[in-house]
Coordinates of C-alpha atoms and ligand atoms in Angstrom, one line a residue:
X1 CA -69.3 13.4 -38.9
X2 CA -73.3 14.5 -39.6
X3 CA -73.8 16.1 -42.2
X4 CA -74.8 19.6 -40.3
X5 CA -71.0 19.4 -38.8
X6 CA -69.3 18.8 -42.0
X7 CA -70.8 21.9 -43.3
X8 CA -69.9 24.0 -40.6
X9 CA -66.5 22.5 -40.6
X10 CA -66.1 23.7 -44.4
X11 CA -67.2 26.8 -43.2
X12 CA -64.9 27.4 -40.8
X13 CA -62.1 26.5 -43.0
X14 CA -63.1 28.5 -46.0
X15 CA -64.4 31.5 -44.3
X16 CA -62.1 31.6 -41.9
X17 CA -61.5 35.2 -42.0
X18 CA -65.5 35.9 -41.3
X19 CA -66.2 35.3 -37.6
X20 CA -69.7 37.4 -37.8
X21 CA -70.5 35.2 -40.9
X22 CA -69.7 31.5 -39.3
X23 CA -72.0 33.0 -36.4
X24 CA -74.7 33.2 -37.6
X25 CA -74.3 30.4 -40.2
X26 CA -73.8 27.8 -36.6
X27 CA -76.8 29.6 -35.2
X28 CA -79.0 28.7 -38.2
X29 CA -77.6 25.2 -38.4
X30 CA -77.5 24.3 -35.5
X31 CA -81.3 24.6 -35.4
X32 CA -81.8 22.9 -38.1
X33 CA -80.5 19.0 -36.8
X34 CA -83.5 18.3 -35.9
X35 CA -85.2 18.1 -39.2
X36 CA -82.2 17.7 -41.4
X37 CA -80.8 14.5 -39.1
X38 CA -83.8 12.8 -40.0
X39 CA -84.2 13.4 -43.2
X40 CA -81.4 12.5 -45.9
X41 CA -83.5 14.7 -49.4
X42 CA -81.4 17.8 -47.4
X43 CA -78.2 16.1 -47.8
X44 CA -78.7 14.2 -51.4
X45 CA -79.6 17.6 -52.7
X46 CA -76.7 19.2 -51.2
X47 CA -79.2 21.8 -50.2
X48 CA -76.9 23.2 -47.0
X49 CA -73.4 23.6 -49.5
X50 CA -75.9 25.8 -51.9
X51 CA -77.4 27.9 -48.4
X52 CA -74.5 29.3 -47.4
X53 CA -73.0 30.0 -50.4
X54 CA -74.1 33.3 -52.3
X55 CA -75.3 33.1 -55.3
X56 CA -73.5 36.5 -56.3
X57 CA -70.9 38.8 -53.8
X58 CA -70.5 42.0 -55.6
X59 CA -67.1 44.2 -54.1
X60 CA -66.6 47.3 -55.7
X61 CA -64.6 50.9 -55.4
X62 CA -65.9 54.0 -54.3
X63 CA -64.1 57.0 -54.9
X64 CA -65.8 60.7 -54.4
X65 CA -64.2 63.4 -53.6
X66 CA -64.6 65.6 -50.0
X67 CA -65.4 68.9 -49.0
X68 CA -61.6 70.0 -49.2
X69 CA -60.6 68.9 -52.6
X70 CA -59.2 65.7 -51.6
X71 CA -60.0 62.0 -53.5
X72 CA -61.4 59.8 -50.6
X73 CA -62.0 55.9 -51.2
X74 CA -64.0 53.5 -49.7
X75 CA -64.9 50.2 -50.5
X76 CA -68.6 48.6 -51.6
X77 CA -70.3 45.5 -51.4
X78 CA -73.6 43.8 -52.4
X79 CA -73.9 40.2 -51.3
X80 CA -76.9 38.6 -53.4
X81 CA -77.4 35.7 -51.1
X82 CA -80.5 34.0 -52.3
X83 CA -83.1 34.3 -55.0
X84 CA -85.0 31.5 -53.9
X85 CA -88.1 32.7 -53.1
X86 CA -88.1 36.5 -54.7
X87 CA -85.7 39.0 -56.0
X88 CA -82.6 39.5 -53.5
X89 CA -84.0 42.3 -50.6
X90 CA -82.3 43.5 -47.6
X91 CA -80.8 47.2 -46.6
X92 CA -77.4 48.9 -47.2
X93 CA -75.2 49.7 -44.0
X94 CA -72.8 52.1 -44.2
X95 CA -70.3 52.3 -41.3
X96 CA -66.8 51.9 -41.0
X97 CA -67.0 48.2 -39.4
X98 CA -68.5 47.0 -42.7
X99 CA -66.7 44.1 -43.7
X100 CA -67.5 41.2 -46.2
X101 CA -68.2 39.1 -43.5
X102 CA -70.3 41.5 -41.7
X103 CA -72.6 41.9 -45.0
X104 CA -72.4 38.0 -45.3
X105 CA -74.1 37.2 -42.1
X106 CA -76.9 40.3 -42.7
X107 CA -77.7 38.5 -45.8
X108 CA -77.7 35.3 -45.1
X109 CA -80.0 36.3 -42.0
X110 CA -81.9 38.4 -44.2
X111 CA -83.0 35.3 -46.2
X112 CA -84.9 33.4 -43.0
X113 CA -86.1 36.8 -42.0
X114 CA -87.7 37.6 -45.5
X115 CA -89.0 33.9 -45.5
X116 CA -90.8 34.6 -42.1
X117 CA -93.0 37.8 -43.6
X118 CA -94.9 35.2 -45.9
X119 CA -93.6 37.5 -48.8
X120 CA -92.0 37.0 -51.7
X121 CA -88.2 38.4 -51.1
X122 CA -85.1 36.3 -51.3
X123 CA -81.9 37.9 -49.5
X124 CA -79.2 40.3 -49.7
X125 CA -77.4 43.0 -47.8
X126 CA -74.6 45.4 -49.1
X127 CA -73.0 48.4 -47.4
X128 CA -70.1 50.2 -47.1
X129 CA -67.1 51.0 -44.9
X130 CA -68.1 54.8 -45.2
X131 CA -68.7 56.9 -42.3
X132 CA -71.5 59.1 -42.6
X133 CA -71.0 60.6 -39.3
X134 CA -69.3 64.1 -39.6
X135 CA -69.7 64.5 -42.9
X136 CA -71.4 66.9 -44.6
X137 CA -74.8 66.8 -46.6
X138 CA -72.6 67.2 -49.5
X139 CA -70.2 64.8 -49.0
X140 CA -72.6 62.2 -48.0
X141 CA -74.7 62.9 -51.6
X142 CA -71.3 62.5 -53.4
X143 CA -70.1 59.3 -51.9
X144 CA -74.2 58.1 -52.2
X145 CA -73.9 59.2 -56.5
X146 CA -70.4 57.4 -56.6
X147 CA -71.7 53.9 -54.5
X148 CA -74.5 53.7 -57.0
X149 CA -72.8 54.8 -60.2
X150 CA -71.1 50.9 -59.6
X151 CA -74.2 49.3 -58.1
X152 CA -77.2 50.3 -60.3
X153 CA -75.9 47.3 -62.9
X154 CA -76.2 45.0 -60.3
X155 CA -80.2 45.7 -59.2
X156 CA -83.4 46.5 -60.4
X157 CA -87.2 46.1 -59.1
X158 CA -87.4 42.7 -59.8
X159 CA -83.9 42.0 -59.5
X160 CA -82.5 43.2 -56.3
X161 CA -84.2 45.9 -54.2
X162 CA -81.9 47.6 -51.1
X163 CA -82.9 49.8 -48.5
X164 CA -81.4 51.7 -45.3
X165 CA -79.7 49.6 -42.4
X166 CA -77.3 51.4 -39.8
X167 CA -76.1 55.1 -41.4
X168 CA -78.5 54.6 -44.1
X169 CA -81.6 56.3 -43.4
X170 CA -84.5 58.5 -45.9
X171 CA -81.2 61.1 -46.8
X172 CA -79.0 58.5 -47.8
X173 CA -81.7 56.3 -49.9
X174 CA -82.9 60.1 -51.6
X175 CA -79.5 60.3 -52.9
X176 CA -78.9 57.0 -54.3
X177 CA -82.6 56.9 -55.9
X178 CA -82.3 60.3 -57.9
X179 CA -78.6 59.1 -59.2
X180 CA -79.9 55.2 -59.9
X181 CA -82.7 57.3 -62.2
X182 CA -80.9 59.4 -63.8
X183 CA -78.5 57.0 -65.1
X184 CA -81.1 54.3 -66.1
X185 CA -83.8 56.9 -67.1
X186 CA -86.6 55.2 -65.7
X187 CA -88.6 55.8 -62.0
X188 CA -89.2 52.4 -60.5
X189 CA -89.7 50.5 -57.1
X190 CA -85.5 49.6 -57.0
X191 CA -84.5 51.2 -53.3
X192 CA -87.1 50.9 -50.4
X193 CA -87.4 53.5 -47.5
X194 CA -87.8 55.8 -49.9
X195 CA -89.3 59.9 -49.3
X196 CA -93.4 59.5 -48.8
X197 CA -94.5 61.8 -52.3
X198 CA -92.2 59.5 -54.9
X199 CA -92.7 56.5 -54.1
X200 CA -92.1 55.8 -50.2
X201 CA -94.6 54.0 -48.4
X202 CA -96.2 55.8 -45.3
X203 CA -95.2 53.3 -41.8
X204 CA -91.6 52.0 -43.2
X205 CA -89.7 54.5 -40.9
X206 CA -91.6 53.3 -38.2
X207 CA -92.6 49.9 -38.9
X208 CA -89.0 47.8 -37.8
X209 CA -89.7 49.2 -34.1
X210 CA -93.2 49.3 -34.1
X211 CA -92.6 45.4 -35.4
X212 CA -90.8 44.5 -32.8
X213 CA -93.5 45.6 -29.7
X214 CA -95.8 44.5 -32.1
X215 CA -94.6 40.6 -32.0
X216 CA -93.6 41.2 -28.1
X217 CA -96.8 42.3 -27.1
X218 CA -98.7 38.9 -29.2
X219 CA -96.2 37.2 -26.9
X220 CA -97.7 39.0 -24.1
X221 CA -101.3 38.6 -24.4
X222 CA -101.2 35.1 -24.8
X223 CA -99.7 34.7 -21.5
X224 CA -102.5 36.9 -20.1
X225 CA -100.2 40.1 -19.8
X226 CA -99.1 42.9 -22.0
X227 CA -96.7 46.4 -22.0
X228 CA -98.4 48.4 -19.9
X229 CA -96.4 49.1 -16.5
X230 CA -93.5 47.4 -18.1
X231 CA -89.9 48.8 -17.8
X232 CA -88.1 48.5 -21.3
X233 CA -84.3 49.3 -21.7
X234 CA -83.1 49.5 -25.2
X235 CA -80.1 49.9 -26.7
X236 CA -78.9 52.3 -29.8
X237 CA -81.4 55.5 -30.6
X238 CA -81.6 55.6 -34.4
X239 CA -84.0 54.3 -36.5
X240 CA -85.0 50.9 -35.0
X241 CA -84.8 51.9 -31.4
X242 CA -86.9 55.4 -31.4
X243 CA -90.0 53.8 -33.1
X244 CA -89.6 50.8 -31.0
X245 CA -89.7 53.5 -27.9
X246 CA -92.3 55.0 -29.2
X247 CA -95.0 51.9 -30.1
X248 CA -93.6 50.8 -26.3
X249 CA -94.9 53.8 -24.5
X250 CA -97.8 54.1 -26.7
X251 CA -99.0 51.2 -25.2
X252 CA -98.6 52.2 -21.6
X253 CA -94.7 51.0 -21.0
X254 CA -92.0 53.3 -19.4
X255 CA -88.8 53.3 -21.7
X256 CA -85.4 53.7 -18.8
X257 CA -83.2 53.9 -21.2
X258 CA -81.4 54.1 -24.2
X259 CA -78.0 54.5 -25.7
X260 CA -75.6 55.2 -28.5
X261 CA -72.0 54.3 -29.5
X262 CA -70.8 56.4 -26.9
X263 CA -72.7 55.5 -24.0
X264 CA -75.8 54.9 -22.3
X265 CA -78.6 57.3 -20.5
X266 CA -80.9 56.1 -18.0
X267 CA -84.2 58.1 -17.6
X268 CA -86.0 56.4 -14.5
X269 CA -88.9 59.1 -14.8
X270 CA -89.1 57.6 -18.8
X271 CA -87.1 59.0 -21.5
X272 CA -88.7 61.8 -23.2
X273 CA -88.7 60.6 -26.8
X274 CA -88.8 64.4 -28.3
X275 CA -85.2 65.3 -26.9
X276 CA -83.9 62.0 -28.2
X277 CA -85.9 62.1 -32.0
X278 CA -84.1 66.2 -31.7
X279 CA -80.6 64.8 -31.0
X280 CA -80.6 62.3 -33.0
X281 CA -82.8 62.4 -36.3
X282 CA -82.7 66.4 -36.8
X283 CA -79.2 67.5 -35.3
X284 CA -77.3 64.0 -35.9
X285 CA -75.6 64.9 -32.6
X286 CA -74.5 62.2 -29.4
X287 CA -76.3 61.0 -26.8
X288 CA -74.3 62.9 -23.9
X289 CA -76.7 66.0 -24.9
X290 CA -80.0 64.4 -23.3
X291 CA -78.3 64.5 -20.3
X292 CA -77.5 68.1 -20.7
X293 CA -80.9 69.0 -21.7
X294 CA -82.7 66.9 -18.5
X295 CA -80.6 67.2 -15.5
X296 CA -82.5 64.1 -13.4
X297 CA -81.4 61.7 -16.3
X298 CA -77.8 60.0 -15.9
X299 CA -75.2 59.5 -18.8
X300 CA -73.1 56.7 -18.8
X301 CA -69.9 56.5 -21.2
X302 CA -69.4 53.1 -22.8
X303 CA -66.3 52.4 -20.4
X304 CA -68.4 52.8 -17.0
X305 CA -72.3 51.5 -17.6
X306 CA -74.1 49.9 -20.1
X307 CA -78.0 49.6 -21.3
X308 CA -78.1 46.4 -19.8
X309 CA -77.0 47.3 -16.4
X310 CA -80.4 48.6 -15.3
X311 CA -83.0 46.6 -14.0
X312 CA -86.0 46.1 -16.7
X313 CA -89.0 43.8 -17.9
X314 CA -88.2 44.3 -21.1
X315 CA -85.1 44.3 -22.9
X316 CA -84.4 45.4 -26.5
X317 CA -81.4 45.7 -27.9
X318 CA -81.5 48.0 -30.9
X319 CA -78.0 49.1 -31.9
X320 CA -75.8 46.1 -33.3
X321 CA -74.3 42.8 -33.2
X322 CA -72.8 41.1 -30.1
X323 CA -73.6 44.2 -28.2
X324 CA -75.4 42.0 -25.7
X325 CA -73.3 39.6 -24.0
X326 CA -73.5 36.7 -21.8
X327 CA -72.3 38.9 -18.6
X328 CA -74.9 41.3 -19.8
X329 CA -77.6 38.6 -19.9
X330 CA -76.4 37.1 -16.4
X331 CA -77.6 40.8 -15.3
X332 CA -81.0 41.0 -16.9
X333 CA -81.9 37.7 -15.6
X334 CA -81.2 38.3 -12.5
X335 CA -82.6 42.0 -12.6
X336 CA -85.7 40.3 -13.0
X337 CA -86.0 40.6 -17.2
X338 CA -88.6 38.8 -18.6
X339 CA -88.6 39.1 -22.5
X340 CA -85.3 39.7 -24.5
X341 CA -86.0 40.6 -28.7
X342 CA -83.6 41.5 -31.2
X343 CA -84.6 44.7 -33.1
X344 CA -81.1 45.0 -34.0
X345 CA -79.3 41.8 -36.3
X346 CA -77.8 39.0 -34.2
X347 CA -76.8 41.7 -30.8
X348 CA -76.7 38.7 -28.9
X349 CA -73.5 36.4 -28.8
X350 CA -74.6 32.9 -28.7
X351 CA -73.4 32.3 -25.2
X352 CA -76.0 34.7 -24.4
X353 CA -78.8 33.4 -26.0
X354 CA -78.2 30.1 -24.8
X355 CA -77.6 31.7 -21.2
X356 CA -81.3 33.6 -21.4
X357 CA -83.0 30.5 -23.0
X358 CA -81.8 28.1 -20.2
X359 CA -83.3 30.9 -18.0
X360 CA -86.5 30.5 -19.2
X361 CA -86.2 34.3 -20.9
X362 CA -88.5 34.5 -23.8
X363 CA -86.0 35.2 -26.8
X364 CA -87.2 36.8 -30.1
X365 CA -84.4 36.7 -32.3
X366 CA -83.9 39.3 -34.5
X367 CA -85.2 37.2 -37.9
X368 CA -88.2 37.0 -36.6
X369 CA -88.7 40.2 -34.3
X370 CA -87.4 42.9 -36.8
X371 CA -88.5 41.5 -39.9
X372 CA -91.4 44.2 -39.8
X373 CA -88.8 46.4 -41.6
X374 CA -88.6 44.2 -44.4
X375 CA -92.1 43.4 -44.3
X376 CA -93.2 46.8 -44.8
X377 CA -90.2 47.5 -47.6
X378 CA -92.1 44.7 -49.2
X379 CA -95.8 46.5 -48.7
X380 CA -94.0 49.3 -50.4
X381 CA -92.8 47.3 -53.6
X382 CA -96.3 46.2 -53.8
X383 CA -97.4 49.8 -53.7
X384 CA -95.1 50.4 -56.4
X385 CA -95.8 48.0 -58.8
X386 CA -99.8 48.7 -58.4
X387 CA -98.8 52.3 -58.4
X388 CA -100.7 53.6 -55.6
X389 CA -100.7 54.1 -52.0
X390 CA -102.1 52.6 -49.0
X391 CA -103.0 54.9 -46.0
X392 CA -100.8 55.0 -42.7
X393 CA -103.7 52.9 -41.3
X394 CA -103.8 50.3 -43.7
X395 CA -100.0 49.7 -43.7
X396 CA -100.2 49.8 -39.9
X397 CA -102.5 47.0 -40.0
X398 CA -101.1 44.7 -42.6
X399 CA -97.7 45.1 -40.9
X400 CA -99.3 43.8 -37.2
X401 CA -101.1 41.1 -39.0
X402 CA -97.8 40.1 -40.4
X403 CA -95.8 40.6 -36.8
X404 CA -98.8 38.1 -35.4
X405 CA -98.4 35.6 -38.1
X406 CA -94.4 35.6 -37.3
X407 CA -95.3 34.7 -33.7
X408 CA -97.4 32.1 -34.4
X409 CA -95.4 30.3 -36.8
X410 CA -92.0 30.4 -35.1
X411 CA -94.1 29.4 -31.9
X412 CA -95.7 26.6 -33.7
X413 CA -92.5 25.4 -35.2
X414 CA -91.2 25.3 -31.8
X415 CA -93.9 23.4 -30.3
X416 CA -94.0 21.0 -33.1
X417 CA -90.6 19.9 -33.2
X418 CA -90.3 19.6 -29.7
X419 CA -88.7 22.6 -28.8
X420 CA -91.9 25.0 -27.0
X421 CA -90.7 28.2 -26.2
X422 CA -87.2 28.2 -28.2
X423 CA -88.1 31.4 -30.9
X424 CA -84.3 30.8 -32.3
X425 CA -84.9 27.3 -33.2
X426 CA -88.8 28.1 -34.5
X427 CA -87.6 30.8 -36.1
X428 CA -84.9 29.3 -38.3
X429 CA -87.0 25.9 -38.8
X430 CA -89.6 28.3 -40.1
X431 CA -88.0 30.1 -42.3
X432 CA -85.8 27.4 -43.4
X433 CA -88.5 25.0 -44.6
X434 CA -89.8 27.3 -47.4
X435 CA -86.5 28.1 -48.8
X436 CA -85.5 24.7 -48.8
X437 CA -89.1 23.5 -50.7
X438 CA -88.4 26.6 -53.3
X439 CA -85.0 25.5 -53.4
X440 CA -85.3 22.0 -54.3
X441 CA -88.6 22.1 -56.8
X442 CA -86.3 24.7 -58.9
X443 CA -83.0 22.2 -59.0
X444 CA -79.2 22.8 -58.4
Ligands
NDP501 P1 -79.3 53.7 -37.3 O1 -78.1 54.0 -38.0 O2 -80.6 54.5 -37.4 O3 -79.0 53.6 -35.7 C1 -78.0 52.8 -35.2 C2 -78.0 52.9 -33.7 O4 -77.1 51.9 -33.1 C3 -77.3 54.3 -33.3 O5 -77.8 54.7 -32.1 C4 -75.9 53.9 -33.2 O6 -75.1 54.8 -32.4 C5 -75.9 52.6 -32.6 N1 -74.7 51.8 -33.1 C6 -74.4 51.5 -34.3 N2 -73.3 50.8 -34.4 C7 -72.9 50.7 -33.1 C8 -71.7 50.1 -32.6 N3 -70.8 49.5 -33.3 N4 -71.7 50.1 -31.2 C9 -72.6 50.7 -30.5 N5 -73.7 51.3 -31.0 C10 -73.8 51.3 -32.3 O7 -79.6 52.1 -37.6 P2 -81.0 51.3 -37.5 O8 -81.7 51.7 -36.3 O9 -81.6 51.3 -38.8 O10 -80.4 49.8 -37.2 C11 -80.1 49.3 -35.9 C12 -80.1 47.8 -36.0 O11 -81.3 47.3 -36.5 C13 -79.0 47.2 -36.9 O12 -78.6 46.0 -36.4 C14 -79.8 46.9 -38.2 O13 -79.2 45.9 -38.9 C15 -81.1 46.5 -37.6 N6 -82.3 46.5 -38.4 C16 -82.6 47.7 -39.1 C17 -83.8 47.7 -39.8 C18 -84.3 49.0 -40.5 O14 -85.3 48.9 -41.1 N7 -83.6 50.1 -40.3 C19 -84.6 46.5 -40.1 C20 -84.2 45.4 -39.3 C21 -83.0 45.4 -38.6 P3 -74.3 56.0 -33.0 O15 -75.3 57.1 -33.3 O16 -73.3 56.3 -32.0 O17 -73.6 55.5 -34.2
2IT502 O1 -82.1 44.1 -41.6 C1 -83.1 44.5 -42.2 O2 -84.1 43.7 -42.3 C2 -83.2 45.8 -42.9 N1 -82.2 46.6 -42.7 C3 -84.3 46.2 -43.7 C4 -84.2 45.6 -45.1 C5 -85.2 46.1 -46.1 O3 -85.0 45.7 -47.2 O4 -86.1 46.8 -45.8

């Protein structure tokens, strides 16, 4: 058996239990035969054993108490995957499918995604099984206070820095930042997405989507072509997916469509991005509204249409994992789909991404085409730790220089090890490569 196999088959046996995990561990090794086949340093060091193995998985209780009086408990995690190359960075999710598994694959993606920005962050993830939908303001400050009352010994600016992820947005991280201060007395750079006026950084709520048209469109104008007249269907309508939207149409595209956990709505005129940024960032309502509000648009419920049923140009999925599917990228192929990149983590099963590669479908995967997110969470601990503040415009600019550099080193990587075109395998070779180096000059 190869090395590469052996470690997978370890996997499988002692993380059985952690399907999303072993996903994207295959994904990321899989890549990497090429280079670590040839090459026996890999193997001597035991470099793979160490990768997918983190250095520290923190589980924790979290018990607050809800608006009627009655003790509630949910449970936390903080998976601190790899320091290899900076303090642990990645974002919190809090949703009730948050399982250890679920925050072991973010994290372990997080750590070729953070590679890939050229800065220095090594990776995490954490979250929680906590619902944030329904509750109230109150609620969601008191379960925030309890989550960090355990987690602030476990981070620190140049320790471990989280930020938002699904159900964590700038309400969630204001919470956690005021309780992580006053228990450790002191104001520093430990959560990122935090308010702009103490200590946020201007771009960070737009910069995942904007990231993501920003590495799209590079793709584009190389091949002589770029958004404008394009059709873009994307899925989920928080965070990633509005600001994706709105850097889309900004540069001339007409967004069809968009959805939420509930269903989809398809907008052939273009989705009118006010309605949706009202529903869904200032009344935290669903999606079946916009179709209330503009009668020519059509709501789907998850059970009869999906985001991916529509013809488009340009798909983005947006929401989360395995939400696109190989039946789903049968259709966008042959609705004529042209580019398919991941602003959400891993939403395509591996079927499917083989499926749209073998199609000839440029694929970004989501390390490389939402790492503006992190990028720009990394632009703001710089900001911190200079203590000052870039403009919108600077950040802006720094944040498409580092989209462009993304392209052109997964696309390189590709080219030079013999895959051109294949972004998953670029991607993980790319990010791999300086990990591994950090990893090995600093021993077992
Ligand atoms: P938000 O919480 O702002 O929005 C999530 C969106 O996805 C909502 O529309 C939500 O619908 C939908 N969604 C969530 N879970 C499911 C599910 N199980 N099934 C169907 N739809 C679902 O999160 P973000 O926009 O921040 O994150 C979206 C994706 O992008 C995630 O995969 C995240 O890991 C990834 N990402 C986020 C970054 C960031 O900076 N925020 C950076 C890089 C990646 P509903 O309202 O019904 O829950
Ligand atoms: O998946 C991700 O990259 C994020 N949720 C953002 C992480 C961060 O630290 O900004």
């Amino acid at each position: 058996m190869s090395y590469i196999d052996n470690i997978i088959s370890n996997i499988e046996k002692r993380d059985a239990g952690q399907p999303e995990f072993i996903q994207a561990a295959k994904e990321v090794l899989d890549s990497l035969r090429i280079i670590v086949d040839k090459d026996n340093t890999y193997e001597k060091a035991g470099l793979l054993e160490r990768l997918v193995e983190p250095e520290r998985i923190v589980m924790f209780r979290v018990p607050w108490i809800d608006d009627a009086g009655k003790v509630q408990v949910n449970r936390g995690f903080r998976v601190q995957f790899s320091s290899a190359i900076g303090p642990y960075k990645g974002g919190l999710r809090f949703h009730p499918s948050v399982t250890l598994s679920i925050i072991k694959f973010l994290g372990f993606e997080q750590i070729f995604k953070n590679s890939l920005t050229g800065l220095p962050m090594g990776g995490g993830k954490g979250g929680s099984d906590f619902d944030p939908k329904g509750k109230s303001d109150n609620e969601v400050m008191r379960f925030c206070q309890s989550f960090m009352t355990e987690l602030y010994r476990h981070i620190g600016q140049d320790t471990d820095v989280p930020a938002g992820d699904i159900g964590v947005g700038g309400r969630e991280i204001g919470f956690m930042y005021g309780q992580y201060k006053r228990i450790v007395n002191r104001f520093e750079g430990v959560l990122t997405g935090k308010g702009i006026g103490w200590g946020g950084s201007l771009a960070r709520t737009e910069a995942t989507g904007y990231g993501l048209v920003y590495i799209v469109e590079e793709y584009l104008n190389k091949n002589g072509d770029s958004f404008k007249g394009k059709k873009v269907a994307i899925s989920g309508s928080g965070n990633v997916a509005i600001f994706a939207a709105q850097k889309a149409m900004s540069l001339g595209a007409t967004v069809i469509s968009m959805s939420d956990s509930n269903g989809c709505i398809c907008h052939k005129k273009g989705i009118n991005l006010d309605t949706i940024k009202d529903i869904k960032l200032v009344k935290r309502e669903r999606l079946t509204k916009y179709a209330e509000i503009h009668k020519d648009a059509v709501y789907s419920d998850v059970s009869n249409g999906r985001v991916w049923d529509i013809a488009c140009d340009i798909a983005l999925p947006c929401a989360t994992q395995n939400e696109l599917l190989l039946e789903d990228a049968r259709k966008l192929s042959a609705s004529g789909c042209k580019v398919v990149a991941e602003g959400a983590n891993m939403p395509t099963t591996l079927d499917a991404t083989e499926y749209l590669l073998s199609k000839g479908i440029a694929f970004f995967p989501g390390k490389a085409a939402n790492a503006g997110g992190v990028a720009t969470s990394g632009l703001e601990m710089s900001q911190n730790s200079a203590r000052l503040s870039w403009s919108f415009e600077e950040v802006d600019a720094k944040l498409k220089n580092i989209m462009v550099g993304i392209f052109h080193s997964i696309d390189d990587a590709a080219k030079e090890y013999g895959k051109p075109g294949n972004f998953v395998i670029g991607a993980n070779i790319a990010g791999f490569l300086k990990v591994a180096r950090a990893m090995l000059d600093q021993g077992v």
